[in-house]
């Protein structure tokens, strides 16, 4: 299958008037200049962003030609010739991009480097695989996705803003070296899909530790809302109470702020459940910590019980 795709792309290159050398050179050329993204939403959004970039560039160049023409710097004939060449080049570029995308789902790596902001609606089961190639990206945001990992974002050193939905992550270690990060807004909904919400029992891991953000000195806005489950606890039958000390770990941006835990009681240090009867499926709790208007970390958790 891989050889068939390569051969097809060589034929495509010839059809587009691209220059190719030996088969080895062609193979190297068509393995490296293009990127493929598994997630349809990412592919579609990226193609739209690249298309918008070229459209903007075309308009800017055309406006420059018109300005030169109006100022008498180029003649009517020169303007007609240059504008026609510009339009033909833009149309050829569009045809090449559209053909690669429509037939193979491919985007040129060189085009990806022109994208600094990415905003799209992600598929329900999404992966950020391939995003590590977008090294010029400064902002990524979108609804949906429920990403189980942010590891691809760790390579994007220019990221300033992250606004995403996610699930099943205990920590935010993927962000710890993104020194330019200024804003992070994350939503963890606790369910793998919409069907699970009917049971009201969280199935995804709860992010309880955001201390990885502590060394990001440019970070001036944190907004994290989380739901999920913690590790199962085993309780002996007949146990009527349970206490857990300070399970949520905020980042240093929250220093001086007071944690507010809510379970069977209110506390700034621990969770406590009383009058257990042995029928409980889980222990429920919530928390909130805020510092000023720009730093918020709150959520709801469940601790499954194994009665023994």
Coordinates of C-alpha atoms in Angstrom, one line a residue:
X1 CA 0.0 0.0 0.0
X2 CA 2.8 2.4 0.9
X3 CA 4.5 1.9 -2.5
X4 CA 1.2 2.4 -4.3
X5 CA 0.7 5.7 -2.5
X6 CA 4.2 6.8 -3.4
X7 CA 3.8 5.9 -7.0
X8 CA 0.5 7.7 -7.2
X9 CA 2.0 10.8 -5.7
X10 CA 4.8 10.8 -8.3
X11 CA 2.1 10.6 -11.0
X12 CA 0.3 13.4 -9.2
X13 CA 3.5 15.5 -9.2
X14 CA 3.9 15.1 -12.9
X15 CA 0.3 16.1 -13.5
X16 CA 0.9 19.2 -11.4
X17 CA 4.0 20.1 -13.4
X18 CA 6.4 19.5 -10.4
X19 CA 10.0 18.6 -11.1
X20 CA 11.2 15.2 -9.9
X21 CA 14.5 13.4 -10.3
X22 CA 15.4 9.7 -9.8
X23 CA 13.0 7.3 -8.1
X24 CA 15.1 7.6 -4.9
X25 CA 14.9 11.4 -5.1
X26 CA 11.2 11.2 -5.7
X27 CA 10.7 8.9 -2.8
X28 CA 12.6 11.2 -0.5
X29 CA 10.7 14.2 -1.8
X30 CA 7.3 12.7 -1.3
X31 CA 8.0 11.2 2.1
X32 CA 9.2 14.4 3.7
X33 CA 7.4 17.5 2.4
X34 CA 3.9 16.4 3.5
X35 CA 2.0 15.8 6.7
X36 CA -1.0 13.6 7.4
X37 CA -3.3 14.1 10.4
X38 CA -5.4 11.2 11.7
X39 CA -8.2 13.4 13.1
X40 CA -10.6 14.7 10.4
X41 CA -11.4 17.9 12.3
X42 CA -7.7 18.7 12.5
X43 CA -7.1 18.0 8.8
X44 CA -10.1 20.0 7.7
X45 CA -9.3 22.9 10.0
X46 CA -5.6 23.0 9.0
X47 CA -6.5 23.0 5.3
X48 CA -8.9 25.9 5.8
X49 CA -6.3 27.8 7.7
X50 CA -3.7 27.3 5.0
X51 CA -6.2 28.3 2.4
X52 CA -7.0 31.5 4.3
X53 CA -3.3 32.3 4.6
X54 CA -2.8 32.1 0.9
X55 CA -6.0 34.0 0.2
X56 CA -4.8 36.8 2.5
X57 CA -1.3 36.8 0.8
X58 CA -2.9 37.0 -2.6
X59 CA -5.1 40.0 -1.7
X60 CA -2.1 41.8 -0.1
X61 CA 0.0 41.3 -3.2
X62 CA -2.9 42.4 -5.5
X63 CA -3.4 45.5 -3.4
X64 CA 0.3 46.3 -3.7
X65 CA 0.0 46.0 -7.5
X66 CA -3.1 48.3 -7.6
X67 CA -1.3 50.8 -5.4
X68 CA 1.7 50.9 -7.7
X69 CA -0.6 51.2 -10.7
X70 CA -2.6 54.1 -9.1
X71 CA 0.7 55.9 -8.3
X72 CA 1.8 55.5 -11.9
X73 CA 4.8 53.3 -11.0
X74 CA 3.6 50.6 -13.5
X75 CA 1.8 51.0 -16.8
X76 CA -1.6 49.6 -17.6
X77 CA 0.0 46.8 -19.6
X78 CA 2.4 46.0 -16.8
X79 CA -0.4 45.9 -14.3
X80 CA -2.5 43.6 -16.5
X81 CA 0.4 41.3 -17.1
X82 CA 1.5 41.1 -13.4
X83 CA -2.0 40.7 -12.0
X84 CA -2.7 37.9 -14.5
X85 CA 0.5 36.2 -13.5
X86 CA -0.3 36.6 -9.8
X87 CA -3.8 35.1 -10.3
X88 CA -2.5 32.2 -12.4
X89 CA 0.1 31.4 -9.7
X90 CA -2.5 31.6 -7.0
X91 CA -4.9 29.3 -8.9
X92 CA -2.2 26.8 -9.6
X93 CA -1.1 26.8 -5.9
X94 CA -4.8 26.3 -4.9
X95 CA -5.2 23.4 -7.3
X96 CA -2.1 21.7 -6.0
X97 CA -3.1 22.1 -2.4
X98 CA -6.7 21.0 -3.0
X99 CA -5.6 17.9 -5.0
X100 CA -3.2 16.8 -2.3
X101 CA -5.8 17.3 0.4
X102 CA -8.8 15.9 -1.4
X103 CA -7.1 12.7 -2.7
X104 CA -4.6 12.0 0.1
X105 CA -5.5 14.2 3.1
X106 CA -2.0 15.7 2.9
X107 CA -0.8 19.2 3.7
X108 CA 2.6 20.6 2.9
X109 CA 4.8 20.9 5.9
X110 CA 6.1 24.2 4.6
X111 CA 2.5 25.5 4.6
X112 CA 2.0 24.3 8.2
X113 CA 4.8 26.7 9.3
X114 CA 2.6 29.6 8.3
X115 CA -0.1 28.8 10.9
X116 CA 0.2 30.5 14.3
X117 CA -3.4 30.1 15.5
X118 CA -5.5 27.0 15.2
X119 CA -9.2 26.8 16.1
X120 CA -11.5 23.9 15.2
X121 CA -14.2 21.5 16.3
X122 CA -12.6 18.2 17.1
X123 CA -14.1 14.8 16.5
X124 CA -15.4 12.9 19.6
X125 CA -12.5 10.5 19.6
X126 CA -9.6 12.6 18.7
X127 CA -5.8 12.5 18.8
X128 CA -3.4 15.4 18.6
X129 CA -0.9 13.2 16.7
X130 CA 0.9 15.3 14.1
X131 CA 0.4 18.6 16.0
X132 CA 4.0 18.5 17.1
X133 CA 4.9 19.5 13.5
X134 CA 3.2 22.9 13.9
X135 CA 6.2 24.4 15.6
X136 CA 5.1 28.0 14.9
X137 CA 1.8 27.6 16.6
X138 CA 1.0 30.2 19.3
X139 CA -2.6 29.3 20.0
X140 CA -4.7 26.2 19.9
X141 CA -8.3 26.0 20.9
X142 CA -11.5 24.1 20.0
X143 CA -14.5 22.2 21.3
X144 CA -14.7 18.4 21.5
X145 CA -11.8 16.0 21.3
X146 CA -11.6 14.7 24.9
X147 CA -7.9 14.3 24.4
X148 CA -6.2 11.6 26.5
X149 CA -2.8 13.1 26.0
X150 CA -1.2 16.5 25.4
X151 CA 2.3 15.1 24.8
X152 CA 2.3 16.4 21.2
X153 CA 1.9 19.9 22.5
X154 CA 5.2 19.6 24.5
X155 CA 7.1 20.3 21.3
X156 CA 5.4 23.5 20.5
X157 CA 7.7 26.0 22.3
X158 CA 5.9 29.1 21.0
X159 CA 2.5 28.2 22.4
X160 CA 1.0 31.1 24.3
X161 CA -2.7 30.0 24.6
X162 CA -4.2 26.6 25.1
X163 CA -8.0 26.1 25.3
X164 CA -9.1 22.5 25.0
X165 CA -11.3 19.7 26.3
X166 CA -9.6 16.6 27.6
X167 CA -10.0 13.5 29.7
X168 CA -8.2 10.8 31.6
X169 CA -5.1 12.8 32.6
X170 CA -3.7 12.9 36.1
X171 CA -1.2 15.6 35.6
X172 CA -0.3 18.4 33.1
X173 CA 3.4 17.4 32.7
X174 CA 3.2 18.0 28.9
X175 CA 3.1 21.7 29.5
X176 CA 5.9 22.1 32.0
X177 CA 8.5 23.3 29.5
X178 CA 6.3 25.7 27.5
X179 CA 7.9 28.8 28.9
X180 CA 5.9 31.2 26.7
X181 CA 2.5 29.9 27.8
X182 CA 0.3 32.7 29.0
X183 CA -3.2 31.3 29.1
X184 CA -4.4 27.7 29.7
X185 CA -8.1 26.8 29.9
X186 CA -9.0 23.1 30.1
X187 CA -12.2 21.2 30.6
X188 CA -12.2 17.6 31.8
X189 CA -15.8 16.2 31.7
X190 CA -15.1 12.8 33.3
X191 CA -16.9 10.7 30.7
X192 CA -15.5 8.9 27.6
X193 CA -18.7 9.6 25.6
X194 CA -22.2 11.1 26.0
X195 CA -23.7 7.7 26.7
X196 CA -21.8 7.3 29.9
X197 CA -23.3 10.5 31.3
X198 CA -26.6 8.8 32.0
X199 CA -25.1 6.7 34.8
X200 CA -23.6 9.8 36.5
X201 CA -20.6 7.7 37.4
X202 CA -17.3 9.1 36.2
X203 CA -15.2 6.7 34.1
X204 CA -12.2 8.9 33.4
X205 CA -9.2 9.7 35.6
X206 CA -9.4 12.9 37.6
X207 CA -6.6 15.5 37.1
X208 CA -5.5 16.0 40.7
X209 CA -2.1 17.6 40.2
X210 CA -1.4 20.7 38.1
X211 CA 1.9 21.5 39.8
X212 CA 3.7 21.1 36.4
X213 CA 2.5 24.6 35.6
X214 CA 4.5 26.1 38.5
X215 CA 7.6 27.1 36.6
X216 CA 5.8 28.9 33.8
X217 CA 6.5 32.5 34.8
X218 CA 4.5 34.1 31.9
X219 CA 1.3 32.2 32.8
X220 CA -1.2 34.8 33.8
X221 CA -4.5 32.9 33.3
X222 CA -5.4 29.5 34.5
X223 CA -8.9 28.2 34.2
X224 CA -9.3 24.4 34.8
X225 CA -12.6 22.7 35.4
X226 CA -12.4 19.0 36.1
X227 CA -14.5 15.9 36.7
X228 CA -13.4 12.4 37.1
X229 CA -12.6 9.4 39.3
X230 CA -9.7 8.8 41.6
X231 CA -8.1 5.4 42.4
X232 CA -10.4 2.8 44.0
X233 CA -10.2 2.5 47.8
X234 CA -10.8 -0.8 49.7
X235 CA -12.9 -0.5 52.8
X236 CA -13.7 -3.2 55.3
X237 CA -17.4 -4.0 55.7
X238 CA -18.6 -2.2 58.8
X239 CA -16.5 0.9 58.2
X240 CA -18.6 4.0 58.8
X241 CA -16.2 6.8 58.1
X242 CA -13.3 7.7 55.8
X243 CA -10.9 10.6 55.6
X244 CA -8.5 11.7 52.9
X245 CA -6.0 14.5 53.5
X246 CA -5.5 17.2 50.9
X247 CA -5.5 15.2 47.6
X248 CA -5.5 18.1 45.1
X249 CA -2.2 19.7 44.2
X250 CA -2.4 23.2 42.7
X251 CA 0.4 25.1 41.0
X252 CA 2.5 27.8 42.6
X253 CA 0.3 30.5 40.9
X254 CA -2.2 29.7 43.6
X255 CA 0.1 30.4 46.5
X256 CA -1.7 32.2 49.3
X257 CA -5.1 31.1 48.2
X258 CA -7.3 28.8 50.3
X259 CA -8.4 25.4 49.1
X260 CA -12.1 24.7 49.7
X261 CA -13.1 21.0 49.9
X262 CA -16.6 19.8 50.1
X263 CA -17.6 16.2 51.0
X264 CA -19.7 15.4 54.1
X265 CA -18.1 18.5 55.6
X266 CA -16.4 21.6 54.5
X267 CA -12.6 21.9 55.0
X268 CA -9.5 23.6 53.6
X269 CA -7.4 20.5 54.2
X270 CA -9.2 17.2 54.0
X271 CA -12.2 15.3 52.8
X272 CA -14.4 13.3 55.1
X273 CA -17.3 11.0 54.8
X274 CA -19.4 9.7 57.7
X275 CA -22.3 7.4 58.3
X276 CA -21.3 5.0 55.6
X277 CA -23.6 1.9 55.4
X278 CA -21.7 -0.4 53.0
X279 CA -24.0 0.3 50.0
X280 CA -22.1 3.2 48.7
X281 CA -20.6 2.8 45.2
X282 CA -18.3 5.8 45.5
X283 CA -17.3 8.7 47.7
X284 CA -18.2 12.1 46.1
X285 CA -16.5 15.4 46.7
X286 CA -15.7 18.7 45.1
X287 CA -13.1 21.4 45.4
X288 CA -12.3 24.9 44.4
X289 CA -9.3 27.2 44.7
X290 CA -9.1 30.7 43.3
X291 CA -6.7 33.5 43.3
X292 CA -8.0 36.8 41.9
X293 CA -10.0 36.8 38.7
X294 CA -7.4 35.0 36.6
X295 CA -6.6 31.8 38.4
X296 CA -9.2 29.1 39.0
X297 CA -9.0 25.3 39.6
X298 CA -12.2 23.5 40.5
X299 CA -13.8 20.2 40.0
X300 CA -15.9 17.2 41.2
X301 CA -14.5 13.8 41.9
X302 CA -15.6 10.3 42.8
X303 CA -13.6 7.7 44.7
X304 CA -14.9 4.2 43.8
X305 CA -15.3 1.9 46.8
X306 CA -14.4 -1.8 47.0
X307 CA -16.1 -3.2 50.0
X308 CA -14.4 -6.2 51.5

